[in-house]
Short mmCIF file of C-alpha atoms and ligand atoms in Angstrom, two decimals:
data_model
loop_
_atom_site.label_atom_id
_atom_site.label_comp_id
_atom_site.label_asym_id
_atom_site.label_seq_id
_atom_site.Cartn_x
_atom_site.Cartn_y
_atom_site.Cartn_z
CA UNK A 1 183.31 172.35 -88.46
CA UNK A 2 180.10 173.04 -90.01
CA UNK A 3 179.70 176.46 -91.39
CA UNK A 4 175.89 177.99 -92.05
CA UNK A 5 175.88 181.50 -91.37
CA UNK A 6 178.47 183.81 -93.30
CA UNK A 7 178.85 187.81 -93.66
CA UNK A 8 180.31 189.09 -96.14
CA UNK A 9 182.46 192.44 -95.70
CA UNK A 10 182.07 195.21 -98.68
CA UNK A 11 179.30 195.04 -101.21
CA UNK A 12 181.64 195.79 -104.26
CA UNK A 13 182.29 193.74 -106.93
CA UNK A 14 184.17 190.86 -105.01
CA UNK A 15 181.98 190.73 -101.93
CA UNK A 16 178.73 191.08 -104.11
CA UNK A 17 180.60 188.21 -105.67
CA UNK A 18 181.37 186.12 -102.84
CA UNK A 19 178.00 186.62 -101.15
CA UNK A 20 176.21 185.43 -104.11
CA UNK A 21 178.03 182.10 -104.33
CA UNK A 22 177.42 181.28 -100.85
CA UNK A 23 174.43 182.18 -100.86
CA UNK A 24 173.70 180.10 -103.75
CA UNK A 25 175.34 177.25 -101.32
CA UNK A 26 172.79 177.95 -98.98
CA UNK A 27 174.40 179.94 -96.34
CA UNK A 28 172.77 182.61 -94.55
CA UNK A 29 174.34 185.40 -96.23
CA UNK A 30 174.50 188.92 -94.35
CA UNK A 31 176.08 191.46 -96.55
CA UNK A 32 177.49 194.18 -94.99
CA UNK A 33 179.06 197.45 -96.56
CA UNK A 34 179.24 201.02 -94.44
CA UNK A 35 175.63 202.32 -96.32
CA UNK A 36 172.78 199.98 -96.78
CA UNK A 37 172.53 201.81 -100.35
CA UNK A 38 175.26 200.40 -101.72
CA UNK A 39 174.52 196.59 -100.05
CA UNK A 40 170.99 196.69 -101.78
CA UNK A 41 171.94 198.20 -104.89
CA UNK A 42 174.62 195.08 -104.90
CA UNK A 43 171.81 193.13 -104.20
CA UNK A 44 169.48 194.56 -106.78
CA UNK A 45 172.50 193.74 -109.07
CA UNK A 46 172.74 190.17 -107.87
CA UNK A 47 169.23 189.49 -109.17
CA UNK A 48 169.87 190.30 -112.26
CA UNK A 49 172.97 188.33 -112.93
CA UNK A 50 170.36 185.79 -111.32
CA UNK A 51 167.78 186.38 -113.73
CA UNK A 52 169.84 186.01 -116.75
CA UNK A 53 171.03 182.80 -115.30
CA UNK A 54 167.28 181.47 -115.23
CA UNK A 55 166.89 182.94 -118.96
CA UNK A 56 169.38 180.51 -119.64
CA UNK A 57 168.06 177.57 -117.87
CA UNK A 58 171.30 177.75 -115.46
CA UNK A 59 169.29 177.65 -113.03
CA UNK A 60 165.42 177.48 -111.85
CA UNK A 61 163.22 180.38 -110.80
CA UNK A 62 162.75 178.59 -107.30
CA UNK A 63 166.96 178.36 -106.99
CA UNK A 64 167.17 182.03 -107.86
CA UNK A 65 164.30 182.96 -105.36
CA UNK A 66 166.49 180.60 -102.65
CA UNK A 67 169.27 182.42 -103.33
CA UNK A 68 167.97 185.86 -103.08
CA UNK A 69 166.29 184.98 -99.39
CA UNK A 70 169.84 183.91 -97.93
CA UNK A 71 171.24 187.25 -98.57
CA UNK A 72 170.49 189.90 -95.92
CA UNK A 73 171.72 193.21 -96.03
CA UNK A 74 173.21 195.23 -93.11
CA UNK A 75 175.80 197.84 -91.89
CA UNK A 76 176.19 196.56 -88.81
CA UNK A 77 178.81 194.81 -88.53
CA UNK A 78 177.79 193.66 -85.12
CA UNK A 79 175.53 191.23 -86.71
CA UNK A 80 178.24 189.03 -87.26
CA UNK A 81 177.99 187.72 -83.58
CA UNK A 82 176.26 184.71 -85.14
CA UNK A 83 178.49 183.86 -87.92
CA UNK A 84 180.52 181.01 -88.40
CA UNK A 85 182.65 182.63 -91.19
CA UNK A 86 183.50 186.15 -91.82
CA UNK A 87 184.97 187.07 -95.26
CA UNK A 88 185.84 190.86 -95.35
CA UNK A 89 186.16 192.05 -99.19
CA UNK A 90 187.09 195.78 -98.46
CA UNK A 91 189.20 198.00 -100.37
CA UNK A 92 192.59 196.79 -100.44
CA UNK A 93 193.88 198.89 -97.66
CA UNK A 94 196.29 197.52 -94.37
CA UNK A 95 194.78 200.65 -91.65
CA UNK A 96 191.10 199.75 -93.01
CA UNK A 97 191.41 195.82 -92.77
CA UNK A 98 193.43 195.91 -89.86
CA UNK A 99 190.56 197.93 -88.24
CA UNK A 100 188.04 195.54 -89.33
CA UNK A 101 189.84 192.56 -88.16
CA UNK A 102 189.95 193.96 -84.92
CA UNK A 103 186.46 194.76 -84.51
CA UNK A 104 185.46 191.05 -86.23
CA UNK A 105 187.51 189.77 -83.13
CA UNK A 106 185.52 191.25 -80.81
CA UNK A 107 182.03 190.69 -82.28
CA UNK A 108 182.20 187.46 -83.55
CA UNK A 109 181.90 183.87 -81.24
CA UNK A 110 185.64 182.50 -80.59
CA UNK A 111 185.52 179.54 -83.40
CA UNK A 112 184.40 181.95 -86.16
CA UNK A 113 187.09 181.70 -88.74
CA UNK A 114 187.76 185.22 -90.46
CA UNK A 115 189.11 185.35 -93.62
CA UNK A 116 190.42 188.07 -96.14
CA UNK A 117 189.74 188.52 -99.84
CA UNK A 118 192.51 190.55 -100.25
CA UNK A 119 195.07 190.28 -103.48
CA UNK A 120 198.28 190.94 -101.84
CA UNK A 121 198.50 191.94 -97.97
CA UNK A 122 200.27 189.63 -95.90
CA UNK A 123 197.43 187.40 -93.72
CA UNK A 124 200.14 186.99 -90.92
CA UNK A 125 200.18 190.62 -90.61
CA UNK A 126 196.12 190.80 -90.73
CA UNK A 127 196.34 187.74 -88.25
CA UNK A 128 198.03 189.57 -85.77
CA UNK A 129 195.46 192.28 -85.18
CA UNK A 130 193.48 189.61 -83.30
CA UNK A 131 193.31 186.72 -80.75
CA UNK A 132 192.59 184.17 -82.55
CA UNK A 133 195.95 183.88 -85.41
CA UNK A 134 195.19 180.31 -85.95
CA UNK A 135 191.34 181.24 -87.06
CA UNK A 136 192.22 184.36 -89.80
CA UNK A 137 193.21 183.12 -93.32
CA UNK A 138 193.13 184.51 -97.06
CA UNK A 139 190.65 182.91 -99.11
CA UNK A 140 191.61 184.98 -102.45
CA UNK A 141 188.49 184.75 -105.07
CA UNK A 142 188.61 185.95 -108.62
CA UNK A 143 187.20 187.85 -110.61
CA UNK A 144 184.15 187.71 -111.72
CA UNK A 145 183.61 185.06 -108.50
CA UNK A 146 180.64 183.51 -110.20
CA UNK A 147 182.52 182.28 -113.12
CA UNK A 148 186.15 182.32 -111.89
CA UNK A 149 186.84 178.35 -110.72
CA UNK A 150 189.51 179.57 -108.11
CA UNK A 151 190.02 180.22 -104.96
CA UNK A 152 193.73 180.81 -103.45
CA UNK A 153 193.60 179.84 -99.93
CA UNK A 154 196.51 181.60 -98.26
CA UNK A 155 197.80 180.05 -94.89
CA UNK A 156 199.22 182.67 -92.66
CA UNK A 157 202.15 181.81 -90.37
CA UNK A 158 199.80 180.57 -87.75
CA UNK A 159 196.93 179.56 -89.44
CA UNK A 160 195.71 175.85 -88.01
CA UNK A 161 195.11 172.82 -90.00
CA UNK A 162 191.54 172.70 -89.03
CA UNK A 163 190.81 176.36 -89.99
CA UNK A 164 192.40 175.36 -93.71
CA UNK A 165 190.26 172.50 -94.14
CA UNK A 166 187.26 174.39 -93.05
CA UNK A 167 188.08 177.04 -96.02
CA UNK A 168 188.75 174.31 -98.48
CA UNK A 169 185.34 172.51 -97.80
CA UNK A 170 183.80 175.94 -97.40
CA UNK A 171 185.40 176.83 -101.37
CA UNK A 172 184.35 173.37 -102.75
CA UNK A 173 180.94 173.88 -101.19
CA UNK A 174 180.10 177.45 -103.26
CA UNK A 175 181.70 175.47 -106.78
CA UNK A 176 184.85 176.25 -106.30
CA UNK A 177 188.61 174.63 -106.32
CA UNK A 178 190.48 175.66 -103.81
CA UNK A 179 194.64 175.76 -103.76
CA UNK A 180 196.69 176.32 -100.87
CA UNK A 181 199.60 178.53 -100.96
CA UNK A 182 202.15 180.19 -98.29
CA UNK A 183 201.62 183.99 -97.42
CA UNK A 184 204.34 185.50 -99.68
CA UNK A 185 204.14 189.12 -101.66
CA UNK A 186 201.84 188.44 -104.27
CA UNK A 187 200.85 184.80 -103.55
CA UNK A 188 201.14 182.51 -106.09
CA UNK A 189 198.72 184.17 -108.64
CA UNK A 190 199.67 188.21 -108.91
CA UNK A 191 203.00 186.65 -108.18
CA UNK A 192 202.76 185.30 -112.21
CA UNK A 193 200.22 187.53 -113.27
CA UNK A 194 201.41 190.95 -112.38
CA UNK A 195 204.86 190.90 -113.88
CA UNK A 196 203.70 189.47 -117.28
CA UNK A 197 201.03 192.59 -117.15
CA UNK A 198 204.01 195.14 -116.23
CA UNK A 199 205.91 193.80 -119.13
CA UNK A 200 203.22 194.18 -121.81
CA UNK A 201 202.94 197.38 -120.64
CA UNK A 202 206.98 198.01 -120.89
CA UNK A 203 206.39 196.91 -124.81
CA UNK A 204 203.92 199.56 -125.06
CA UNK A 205 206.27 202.17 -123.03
CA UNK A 206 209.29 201.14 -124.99
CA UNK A 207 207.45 201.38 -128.25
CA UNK A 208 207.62 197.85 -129.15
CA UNK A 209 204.46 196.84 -130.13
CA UNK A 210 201.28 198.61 -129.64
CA UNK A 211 198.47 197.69 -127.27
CA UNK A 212 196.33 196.74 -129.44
CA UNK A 213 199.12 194.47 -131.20
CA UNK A 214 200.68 193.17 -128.16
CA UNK A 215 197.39 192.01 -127.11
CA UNK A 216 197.30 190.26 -130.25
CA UNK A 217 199.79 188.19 -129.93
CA UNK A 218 199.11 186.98 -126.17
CA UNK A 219 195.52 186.48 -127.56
CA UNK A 220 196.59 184.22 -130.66
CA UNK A 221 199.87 183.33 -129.62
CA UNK A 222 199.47 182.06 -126.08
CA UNK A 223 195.19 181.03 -126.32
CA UNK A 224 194.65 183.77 -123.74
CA UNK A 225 191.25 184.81 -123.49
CA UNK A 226 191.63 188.18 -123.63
CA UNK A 227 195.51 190.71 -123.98
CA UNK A 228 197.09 191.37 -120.73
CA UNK A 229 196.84 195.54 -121.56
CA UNK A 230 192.59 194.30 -121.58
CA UNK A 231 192.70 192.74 -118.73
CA UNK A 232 195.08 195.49 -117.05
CA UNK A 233 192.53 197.76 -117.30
CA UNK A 234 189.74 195.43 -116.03
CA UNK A 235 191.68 195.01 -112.78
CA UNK A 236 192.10 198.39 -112.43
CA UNK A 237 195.22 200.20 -113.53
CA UNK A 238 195.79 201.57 -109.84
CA UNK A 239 195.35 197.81 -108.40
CA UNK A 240 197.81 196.64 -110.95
CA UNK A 241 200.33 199.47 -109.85
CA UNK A 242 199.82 198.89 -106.00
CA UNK A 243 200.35 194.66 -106.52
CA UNK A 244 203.66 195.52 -108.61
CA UNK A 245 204.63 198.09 -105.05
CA UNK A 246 203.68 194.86 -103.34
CA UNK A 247 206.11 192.49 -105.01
CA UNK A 248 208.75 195.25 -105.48
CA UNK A 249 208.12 196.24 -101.55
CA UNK A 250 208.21 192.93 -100.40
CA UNK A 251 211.12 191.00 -102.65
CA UNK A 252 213.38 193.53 -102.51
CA UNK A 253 213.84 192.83 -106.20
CA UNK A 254 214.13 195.59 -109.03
CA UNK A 255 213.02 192.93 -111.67
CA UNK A 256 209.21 193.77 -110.03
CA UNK A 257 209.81 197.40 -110.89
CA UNK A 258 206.72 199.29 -111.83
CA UNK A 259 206.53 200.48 -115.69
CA UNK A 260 206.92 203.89 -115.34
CA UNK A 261 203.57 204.32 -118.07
CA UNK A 262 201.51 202.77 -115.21
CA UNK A 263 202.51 205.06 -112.70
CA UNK A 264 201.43 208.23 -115.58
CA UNK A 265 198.54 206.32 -116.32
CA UNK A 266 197.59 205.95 -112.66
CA UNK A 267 198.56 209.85 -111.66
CA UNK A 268 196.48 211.08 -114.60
CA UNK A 269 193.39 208.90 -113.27
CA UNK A 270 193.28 207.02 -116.02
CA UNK A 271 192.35 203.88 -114.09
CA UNK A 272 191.05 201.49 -117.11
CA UNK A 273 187.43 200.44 -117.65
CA UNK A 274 186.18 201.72 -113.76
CA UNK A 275 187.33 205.55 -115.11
CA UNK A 276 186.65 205.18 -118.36
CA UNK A 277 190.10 205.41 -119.56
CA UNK A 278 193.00 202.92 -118.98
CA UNK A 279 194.99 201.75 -122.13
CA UNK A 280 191.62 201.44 -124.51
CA UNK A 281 188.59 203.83 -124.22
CA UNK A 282 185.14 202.94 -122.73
CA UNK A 283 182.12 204.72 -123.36
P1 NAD B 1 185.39 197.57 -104.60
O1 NAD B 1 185.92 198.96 -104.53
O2 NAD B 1 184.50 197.18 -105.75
O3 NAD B 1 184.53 197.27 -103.25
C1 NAD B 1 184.97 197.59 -101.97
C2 NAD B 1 183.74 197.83 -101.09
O4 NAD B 1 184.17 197.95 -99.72
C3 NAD B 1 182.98 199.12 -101.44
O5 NAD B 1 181.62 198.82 -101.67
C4 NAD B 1 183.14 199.97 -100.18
O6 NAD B 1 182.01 200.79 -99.91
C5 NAD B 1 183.30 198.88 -99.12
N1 NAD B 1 183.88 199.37 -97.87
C6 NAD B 1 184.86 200.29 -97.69
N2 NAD B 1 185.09 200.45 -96.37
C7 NAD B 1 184.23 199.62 -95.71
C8 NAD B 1 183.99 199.35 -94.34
N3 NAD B 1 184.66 199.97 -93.36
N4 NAD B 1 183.03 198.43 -94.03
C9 NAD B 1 182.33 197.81 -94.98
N5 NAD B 1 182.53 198.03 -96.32
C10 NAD B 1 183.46 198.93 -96.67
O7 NAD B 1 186.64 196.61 -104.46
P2 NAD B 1 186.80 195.10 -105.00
O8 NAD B 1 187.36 195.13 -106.36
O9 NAD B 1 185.55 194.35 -104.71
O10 NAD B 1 188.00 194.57 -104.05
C11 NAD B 1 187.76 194.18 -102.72
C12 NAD B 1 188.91 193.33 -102.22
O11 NAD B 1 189.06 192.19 -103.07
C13 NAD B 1 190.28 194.03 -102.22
O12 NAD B 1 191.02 193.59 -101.12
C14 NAD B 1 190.90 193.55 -103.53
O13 NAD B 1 192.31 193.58 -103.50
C15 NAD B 1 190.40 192.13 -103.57
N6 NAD B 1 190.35 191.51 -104.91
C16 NAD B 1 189.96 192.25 -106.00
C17 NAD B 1 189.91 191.63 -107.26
C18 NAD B 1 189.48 192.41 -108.48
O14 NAD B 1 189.70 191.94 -109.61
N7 NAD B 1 188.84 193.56 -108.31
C19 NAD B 1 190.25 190.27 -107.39
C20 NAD B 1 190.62 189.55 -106.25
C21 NAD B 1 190.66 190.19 -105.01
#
């Protein structure tokens, strides 16, 4: 199936994101978030990234001004009755996406595929909310989307072969590589990710190593590009604590018990580098 017109649900950082690279594909890009502040101010924040891109001869001026056209901003999310793909980038909430699942299925025409950014909610369970099971899939971006090479493309229990292919043509088409993986807790990459985060942050806890040190050594040690307590609190200390409830929740398992420093961290609102205050300082 072909796919030209997209909207994008939630102007934060993944659907500003996610909107930019298929814009950038040449879709027809409506961004939608619940105030048209926000979705221009996202927008406003696209052209910069943009801009810098063309300061670096990424790109041309007439590529960045192509871009910029396909993305149209809205909160209505009725204007998806023309789209051929939906991909809703909300806050990572079941009663919110549920909601707008259930509202995409009656706005949008019966082969528009509608897919979910989200890092850990089950897409069976999203699925279900609407008619069309065999249409809804996860198509999990990182972050930051325009540099991050991935997409996990998460096949629900009755997600169809043709509505997988779609999404992996639709990833390759905005740059990406797309991998398939089966709707478990976590999917494939918080599955790895999380645990190895939880467990820096039981070195810290247990007094093993500072953060600063145990960074270190995942830094020098293992090549990553930056400590897992850094990128902890890039995530978002609250998103890391709510994936480790995920795979704790869902595999019934105690060895995906949350430290109990993230939980403090996250009660005292120290969320990382969104508040300001996660395991380093930000000004
Ligand atoms: P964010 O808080 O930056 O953005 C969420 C946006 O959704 C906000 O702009 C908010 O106003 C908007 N929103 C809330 N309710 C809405 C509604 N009813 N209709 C339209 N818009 C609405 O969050 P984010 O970090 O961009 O995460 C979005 C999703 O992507 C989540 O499911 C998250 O788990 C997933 N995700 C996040 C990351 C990450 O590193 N942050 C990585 C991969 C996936």
């Amino acid at each position: 199936m072909s796919i030209s017109t997209v909207m994008v649900i939630g102007a934060g950082q993944m659907g500003g994101g996610i909107a930019q690279v298929a814009a950038a594909a040449g879709r027809k890009v409506y961004l939608n978030d619940v105030d048209l502040d926000i979705v221009k101010k996202r927008i406003s924040f696209i052209e910069g990234l943009l801009a810098k891109d063309v300061s670096k001869d990424r790109i041309t001026e007439a590529q960045k001004a192509a871009t910029l056209a396909n993305l149209i901003p809205t909160n209505d999310i009725a204007m998806a009755a023309d789209a051929d793909l939906v991909i809703e980038a909300v806050i990572e909430n079941m009663d919110l996406k549920s909601k707008i699942f259930t509202q995409l299925d009656e706005v949008t025409k019966p082969s528009c595929i509608l897919a979910s950014n989200t890092s850990s909610l089950p897409i069976t369970e999203i699925a279900a909310v609407t008619k069309r099971p065999e249409q809804v899939i996860g198509m999990h971006f990182m972050n930051p989307v325009p540099v991050m090479k991935l997409v996990e493309v998460i096949r629900g229990l009755a997600t169809s072969d043709e509505t997988l292919k779609a999404i992996f043509d639709e990833s390759v088409a905005y740059g990406k590589t797309p991998v398939e993986v089966r709707d478990v807790p976590g999917f494939v990459s918080n599955r790895l990710l999380m645990p190895m985060i939880n467990e820096a942050i039981f070195c810290v806890y247990e007094g093993v190593a500072t953060v600063e040190d145990a960074d270190t050594v995942m830094k020098l040690g293992m090549n990553w590009p930056m400590g897992p307590l850094t990128l902890a609190d890039f995530i978002g200390l609250d998103t890391c604590l709510y994936i480790m409830e995920v795979l704790y929740d869902g595999y019934a398992d105690s060895k995906y018990r949350p430290c109990p420093l993230l939980r403090q961290y996250v009660k005292a609102g120290w969320l990382g580098k969104k508040s300001g205050r996660g395991f380093y300082t930000y000004a």
